[in-house]
Coordinates of C-alpha atoms in Angstrom, one line a residue:
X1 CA -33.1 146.7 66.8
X2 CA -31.5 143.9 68.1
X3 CA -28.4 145.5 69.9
X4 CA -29.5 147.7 72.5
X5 CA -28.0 146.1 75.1
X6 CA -25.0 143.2 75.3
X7 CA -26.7 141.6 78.5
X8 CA -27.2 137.9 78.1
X9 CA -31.2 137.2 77.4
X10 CA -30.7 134.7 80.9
X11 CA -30.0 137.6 83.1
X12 CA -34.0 138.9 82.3
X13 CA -35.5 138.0 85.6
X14 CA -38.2 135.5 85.6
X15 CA -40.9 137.9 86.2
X16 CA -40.5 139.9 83.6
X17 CA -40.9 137.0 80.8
X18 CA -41.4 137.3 77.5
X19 CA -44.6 137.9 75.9
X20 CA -45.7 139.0 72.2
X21 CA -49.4 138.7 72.8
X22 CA -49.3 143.1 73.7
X23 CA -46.9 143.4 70.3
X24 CA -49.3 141.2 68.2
X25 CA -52.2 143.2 69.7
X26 CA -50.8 146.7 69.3
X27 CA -49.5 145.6 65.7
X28 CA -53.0 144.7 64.6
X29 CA -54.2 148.2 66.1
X30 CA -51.5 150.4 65.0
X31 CA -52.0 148.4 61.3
X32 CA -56.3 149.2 61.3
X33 CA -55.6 152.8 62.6
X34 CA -53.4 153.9 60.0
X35 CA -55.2 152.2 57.0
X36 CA -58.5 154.3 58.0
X37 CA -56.9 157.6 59.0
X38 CA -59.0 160.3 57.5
X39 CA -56.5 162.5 56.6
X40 CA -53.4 162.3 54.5
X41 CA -50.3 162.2 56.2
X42 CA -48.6 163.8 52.7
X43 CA -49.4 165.9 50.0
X44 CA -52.0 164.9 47.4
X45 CA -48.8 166.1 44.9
X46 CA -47.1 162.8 46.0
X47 CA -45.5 160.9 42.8
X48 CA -46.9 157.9 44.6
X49 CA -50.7 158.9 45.4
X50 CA -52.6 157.5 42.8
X51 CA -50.6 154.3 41.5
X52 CA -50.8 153.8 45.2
X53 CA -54.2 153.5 46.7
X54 CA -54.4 156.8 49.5
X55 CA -55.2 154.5 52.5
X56 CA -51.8 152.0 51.8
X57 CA -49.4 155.7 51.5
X58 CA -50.9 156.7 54.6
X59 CA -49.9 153.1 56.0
X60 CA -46.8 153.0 54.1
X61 CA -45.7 156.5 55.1
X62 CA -46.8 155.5 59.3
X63 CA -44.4 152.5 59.1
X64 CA -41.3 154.5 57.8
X65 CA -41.4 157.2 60.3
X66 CA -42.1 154.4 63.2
X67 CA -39.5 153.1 61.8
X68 CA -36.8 155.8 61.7
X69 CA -37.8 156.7 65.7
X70 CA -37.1 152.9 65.6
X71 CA -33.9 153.6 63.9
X72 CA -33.3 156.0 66.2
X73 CA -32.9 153.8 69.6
X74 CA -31.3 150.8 67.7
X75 CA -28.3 153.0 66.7
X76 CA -28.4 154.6 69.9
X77 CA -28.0 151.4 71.6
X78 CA -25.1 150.3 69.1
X79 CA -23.4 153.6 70.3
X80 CA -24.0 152.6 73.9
X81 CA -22.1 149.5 73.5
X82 CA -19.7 150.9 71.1
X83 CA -18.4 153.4 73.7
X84 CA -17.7 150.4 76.2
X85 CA -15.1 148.4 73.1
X86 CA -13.9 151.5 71.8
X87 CA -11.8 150.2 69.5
X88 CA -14.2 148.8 67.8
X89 CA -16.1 152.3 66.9
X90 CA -13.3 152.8 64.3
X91 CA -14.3 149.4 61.9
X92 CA -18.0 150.1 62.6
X93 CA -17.7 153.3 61.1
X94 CA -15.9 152.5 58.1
X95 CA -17.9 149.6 57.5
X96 CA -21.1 151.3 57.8
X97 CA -19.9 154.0 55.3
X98 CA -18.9 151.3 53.0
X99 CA -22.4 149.7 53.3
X100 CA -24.1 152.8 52.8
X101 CA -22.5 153.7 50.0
X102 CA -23.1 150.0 47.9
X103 CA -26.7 150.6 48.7
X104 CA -27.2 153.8 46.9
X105 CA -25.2 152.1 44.3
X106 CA -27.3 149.2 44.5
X107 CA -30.7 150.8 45.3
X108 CA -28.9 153.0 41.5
X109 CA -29.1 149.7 40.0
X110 CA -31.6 148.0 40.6
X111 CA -34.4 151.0 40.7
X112 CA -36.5 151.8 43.6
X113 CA -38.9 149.0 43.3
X114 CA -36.7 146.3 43.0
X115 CA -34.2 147.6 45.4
X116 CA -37.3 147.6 48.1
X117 CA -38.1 143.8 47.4
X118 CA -34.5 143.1 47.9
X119 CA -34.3 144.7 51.2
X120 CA -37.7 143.3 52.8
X121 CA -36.5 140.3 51.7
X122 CA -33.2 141.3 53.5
X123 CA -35.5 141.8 56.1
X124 CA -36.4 138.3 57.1
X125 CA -33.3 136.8 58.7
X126 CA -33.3 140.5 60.6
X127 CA -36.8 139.3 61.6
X128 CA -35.8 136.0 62.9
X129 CA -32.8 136.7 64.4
X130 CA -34.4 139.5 66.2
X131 CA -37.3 137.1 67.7
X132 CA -34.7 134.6 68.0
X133 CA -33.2 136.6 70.6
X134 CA -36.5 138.6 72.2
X135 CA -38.0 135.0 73.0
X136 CA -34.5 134.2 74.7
X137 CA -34.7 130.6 72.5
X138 CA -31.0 130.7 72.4
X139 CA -30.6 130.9 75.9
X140 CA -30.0 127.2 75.9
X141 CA -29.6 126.3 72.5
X142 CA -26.9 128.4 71.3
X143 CA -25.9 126.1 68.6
X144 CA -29.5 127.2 66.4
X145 CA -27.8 130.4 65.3
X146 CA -25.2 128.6 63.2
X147 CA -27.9 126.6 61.3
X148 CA -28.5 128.7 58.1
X149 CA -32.8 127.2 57.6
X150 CA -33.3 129.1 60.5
X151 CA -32.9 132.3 58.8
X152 CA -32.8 131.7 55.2
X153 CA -35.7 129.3 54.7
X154 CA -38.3 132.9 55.7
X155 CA -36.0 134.9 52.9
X156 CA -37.1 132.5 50.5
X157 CA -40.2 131.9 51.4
X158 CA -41.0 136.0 51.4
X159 CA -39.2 136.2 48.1
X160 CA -41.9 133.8 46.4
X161 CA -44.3 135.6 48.2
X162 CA -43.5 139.3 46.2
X163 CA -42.4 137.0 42.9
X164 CA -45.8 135.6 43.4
X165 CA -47.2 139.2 43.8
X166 CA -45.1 140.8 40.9
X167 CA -43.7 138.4 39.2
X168 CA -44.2 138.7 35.2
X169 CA -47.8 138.1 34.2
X170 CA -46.4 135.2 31.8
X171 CA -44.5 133.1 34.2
X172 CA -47.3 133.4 36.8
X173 CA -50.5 132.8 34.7
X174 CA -49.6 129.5 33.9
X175 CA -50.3 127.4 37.4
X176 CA -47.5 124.5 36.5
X177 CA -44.6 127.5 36.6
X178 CA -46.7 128.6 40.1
X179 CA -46.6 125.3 41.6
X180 CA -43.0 124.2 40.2
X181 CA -41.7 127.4 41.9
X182 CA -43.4 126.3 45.4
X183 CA -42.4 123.3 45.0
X184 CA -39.0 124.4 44.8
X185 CA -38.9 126.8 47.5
X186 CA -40.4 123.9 50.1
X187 CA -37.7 121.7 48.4
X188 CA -34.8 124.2 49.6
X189 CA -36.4 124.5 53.2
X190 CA -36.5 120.6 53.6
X191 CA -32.2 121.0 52.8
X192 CA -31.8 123.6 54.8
X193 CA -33.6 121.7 57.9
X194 CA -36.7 122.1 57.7
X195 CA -38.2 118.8 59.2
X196 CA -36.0 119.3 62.3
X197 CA -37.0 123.3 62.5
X198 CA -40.5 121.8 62.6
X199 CA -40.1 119.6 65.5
X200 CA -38.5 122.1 67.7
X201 CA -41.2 123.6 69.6
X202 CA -38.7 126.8 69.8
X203 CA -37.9 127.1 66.2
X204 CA -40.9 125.5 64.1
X205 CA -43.2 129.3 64.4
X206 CA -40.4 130.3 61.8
X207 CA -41.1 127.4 59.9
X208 CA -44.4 127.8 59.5
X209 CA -44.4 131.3 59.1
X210 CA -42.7 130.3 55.7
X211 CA -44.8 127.6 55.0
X212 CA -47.4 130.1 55.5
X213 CA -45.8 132.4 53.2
X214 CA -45.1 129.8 50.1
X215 CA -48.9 129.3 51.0
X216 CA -50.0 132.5 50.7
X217 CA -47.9 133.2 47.8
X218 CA -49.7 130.3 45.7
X219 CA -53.2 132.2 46.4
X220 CA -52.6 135.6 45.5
X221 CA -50.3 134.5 42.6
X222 CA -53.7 132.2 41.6
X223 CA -55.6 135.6 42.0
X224 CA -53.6 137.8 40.2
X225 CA -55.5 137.7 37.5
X226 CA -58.5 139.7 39.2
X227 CA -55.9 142.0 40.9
X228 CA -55.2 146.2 40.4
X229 CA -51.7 147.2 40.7
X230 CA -53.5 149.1 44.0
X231 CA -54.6 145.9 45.4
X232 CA -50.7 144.1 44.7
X233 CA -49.5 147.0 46.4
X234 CA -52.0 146.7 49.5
X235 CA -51.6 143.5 50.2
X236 CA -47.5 143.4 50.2
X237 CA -47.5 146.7 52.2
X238 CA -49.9 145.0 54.8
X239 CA -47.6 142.3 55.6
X240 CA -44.8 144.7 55.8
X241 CA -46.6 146.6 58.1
X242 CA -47.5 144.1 60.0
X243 CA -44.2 142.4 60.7
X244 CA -42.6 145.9 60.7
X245 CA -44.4 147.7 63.6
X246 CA -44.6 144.2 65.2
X247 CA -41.0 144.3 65.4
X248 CA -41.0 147.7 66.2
X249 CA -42.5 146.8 69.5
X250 CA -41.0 144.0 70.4
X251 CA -37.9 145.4 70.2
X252 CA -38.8 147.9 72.7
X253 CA -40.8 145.4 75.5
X254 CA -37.2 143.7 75.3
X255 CA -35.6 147.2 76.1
X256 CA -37.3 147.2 78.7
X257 CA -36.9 143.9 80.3
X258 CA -33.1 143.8 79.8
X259 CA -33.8 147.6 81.6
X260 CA -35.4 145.5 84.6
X261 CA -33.2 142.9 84.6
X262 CA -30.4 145.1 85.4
X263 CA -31.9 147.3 88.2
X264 CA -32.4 150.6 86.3
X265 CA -35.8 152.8 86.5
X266 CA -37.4 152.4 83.5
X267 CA -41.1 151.6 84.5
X268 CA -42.0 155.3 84.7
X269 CA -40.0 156.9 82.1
X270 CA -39.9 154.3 79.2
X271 CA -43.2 154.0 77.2
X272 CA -43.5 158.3 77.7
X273 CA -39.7 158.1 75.8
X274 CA -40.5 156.0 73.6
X275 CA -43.9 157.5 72.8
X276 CA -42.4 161.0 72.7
X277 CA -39.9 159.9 70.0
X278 CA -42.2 158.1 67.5
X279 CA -44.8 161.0 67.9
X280 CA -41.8 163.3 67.8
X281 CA -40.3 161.8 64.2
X282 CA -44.2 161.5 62.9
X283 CA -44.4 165.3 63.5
X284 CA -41.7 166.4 62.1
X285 CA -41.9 163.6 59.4
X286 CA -45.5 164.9 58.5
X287 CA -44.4 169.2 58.6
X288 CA -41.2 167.9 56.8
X289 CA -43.4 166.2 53.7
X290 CA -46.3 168.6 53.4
X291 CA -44.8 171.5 53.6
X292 CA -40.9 171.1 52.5
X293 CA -41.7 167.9 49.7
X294 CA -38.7 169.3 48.2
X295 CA -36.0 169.9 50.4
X296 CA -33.2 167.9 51.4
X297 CA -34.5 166.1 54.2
X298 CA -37.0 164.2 52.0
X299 CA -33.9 161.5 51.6
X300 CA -34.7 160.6 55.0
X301 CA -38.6 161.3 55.5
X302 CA -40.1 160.8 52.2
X303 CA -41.5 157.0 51.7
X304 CA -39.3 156.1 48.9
X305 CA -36.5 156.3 50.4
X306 CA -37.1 155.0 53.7
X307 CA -36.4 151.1 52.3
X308 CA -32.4 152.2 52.0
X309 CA -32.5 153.5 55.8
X310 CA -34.1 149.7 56.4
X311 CA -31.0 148.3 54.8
X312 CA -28.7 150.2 56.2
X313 CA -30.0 149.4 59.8
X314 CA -30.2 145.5 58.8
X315 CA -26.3 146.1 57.4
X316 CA -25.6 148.0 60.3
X317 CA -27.0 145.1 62.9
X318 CA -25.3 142.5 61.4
X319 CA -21.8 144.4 61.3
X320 CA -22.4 145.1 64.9
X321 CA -22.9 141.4 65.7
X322 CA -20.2 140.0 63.9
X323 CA -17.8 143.2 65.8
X324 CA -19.2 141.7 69.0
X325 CA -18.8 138.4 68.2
X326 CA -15.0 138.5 66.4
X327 CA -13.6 140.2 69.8

């Protein structure tokens, strides 16, 4: 959600800075909550309850209706801006069908598994950019957008992180392979910047969120061997959880400060609109998949699809930027 508004990040007045520490914090809480909910949010029929542990659905099935509502006010600031350029509505349009429709192809291809890992990998430079632009660190370094490391280095850190997770058995096991691959993964960050990324004091947290992330990877691929498919599955889903509603929030505390910065009400009204919208989608997400599994609308509520709505909003960001950026 990184379009809803076109105002510069230096036009958010100084008293209403930046701060993560309430999106960390309600990430963490929003993460715990929905792991021990005692309730299922869908039926105990689910194709995925039972290869999945109960607790990481529930998660699972908490992010993707977060993160339609999320959806929801990204595309709904796109529109907003669209409305101003109008003749740009035309190419976003087409493009966005196009996209769509070579990720059901894709997603056709590759199988639903595979076709997730792609797009939380996809997810990553989304991530960055995203932050990149909440934290304002562009305000007077415009020049770190064009520098690939900044967003590529995370994609290829996450993907060794799921290779590491669900890689094959045989190409894991063997610890030379494991550390090889690291190896190679830090190798690609150094030529893609990494020791300069490192000394920026605005840059190096993505950095070192991929060095954490190689890191990480190296463990749980080391522990593999005493892993479940349950417990592979509950440890990816936590990080995506984590980064997910984290972004989730931070994109809307910079709604609201770009709100502020220009003068308009939204102290009163904004966390009650936002809150009615995610509890809103959550409802109707829950009736939708307990009581309708089989209708229609499961292509946009059920879990396993909700990774193709997450590429299509990434595709859908991207093409909006580029619109905005190319006149």
């Amino acid at each position: 959600m990184t379009t809803l508004s076109e105002a510069p990040a230096n036009q958010i007045a100084l008293n209403e800075a930046d701060h993560a520490a309430p999106s960390l914090a309600g990430m963490l809480l929003l993460v715990a909550m929905a792991y021990a909910l005692p309730f299922a949010l869908y039926p105990t029929t689910h194709a995925f309850n039972g290869p999945t542990s109960p607790e990481i659905l529930n998660l699972n099935f908490l992010v993707g209706w977060m993160g339609l509502a999320h959806f929801i006010y990204a595309y709904y600031g796109q529109a907003k801006a669209l409305s101003r350029a109008r003749k740009k509505i035309a190419p976003f349009l087409v493009l966005l069908i196009v996209g769509a429709a070579v990720l059901l192809e894709l997603r056709q291809l590759l199988g639903y598994m595979m076709f997730s890992f792609v797009m939380w990998i996809y997810f990553l430079p989304h991530f960055v950019r995203a932050e990149l632009l909440f934290t304002n660190t562009l305000s007077d370094k415009p020049e770190a957008s064009a520098k690939p490391g900044v967003y590529i280095f995370p994609a290829l850190a996450f993907a060794f992180f799921t290779f590491a997770l669900f890689g094959p058995v045989e190409l894991i096991s063997n610890r030379w392979n494991l550390i090889l691959l690291g190896e190679a993964t830090v190798v690609a960050g150094f030529l893609l910047n990494l020791r300069q990324q490192l000394k920026d004091p605005q840059l190096s947290k993505y950095a070192l969120l991929a060095v954490a992330l190689i890191a990480e990877g190296l463990v749980w691929a080391t522990y593999r061997q005493y892993m479940v498919f349950q417990f592979q599955q509950g440890v990816y889903v936590f990080h995506i959880a984590m980064a997910s509603f984290y972004h989730y929030l931070r994109a809307y505390g910079y709604a609201r400060r770009i709100g502020i910065s220009k003068g308009k009400p939204v102290g009163k009204m904004f966390l009650p609109g936002i809150l009615a919208i995610n509890f809103g989608v959550i409802g109707v997400g829950y009736v939708l998949s307990n009581y309708f599994a089989d209708a229609p609308t499961r292509y946009v509520f059920d879990v396993s699809y909700f990774t193709f709505w997450v590429g299509l909003h990434q595709y859908a960001s991207d093409v909006f930027n580029w619109l905005k950026r190319n006149g």
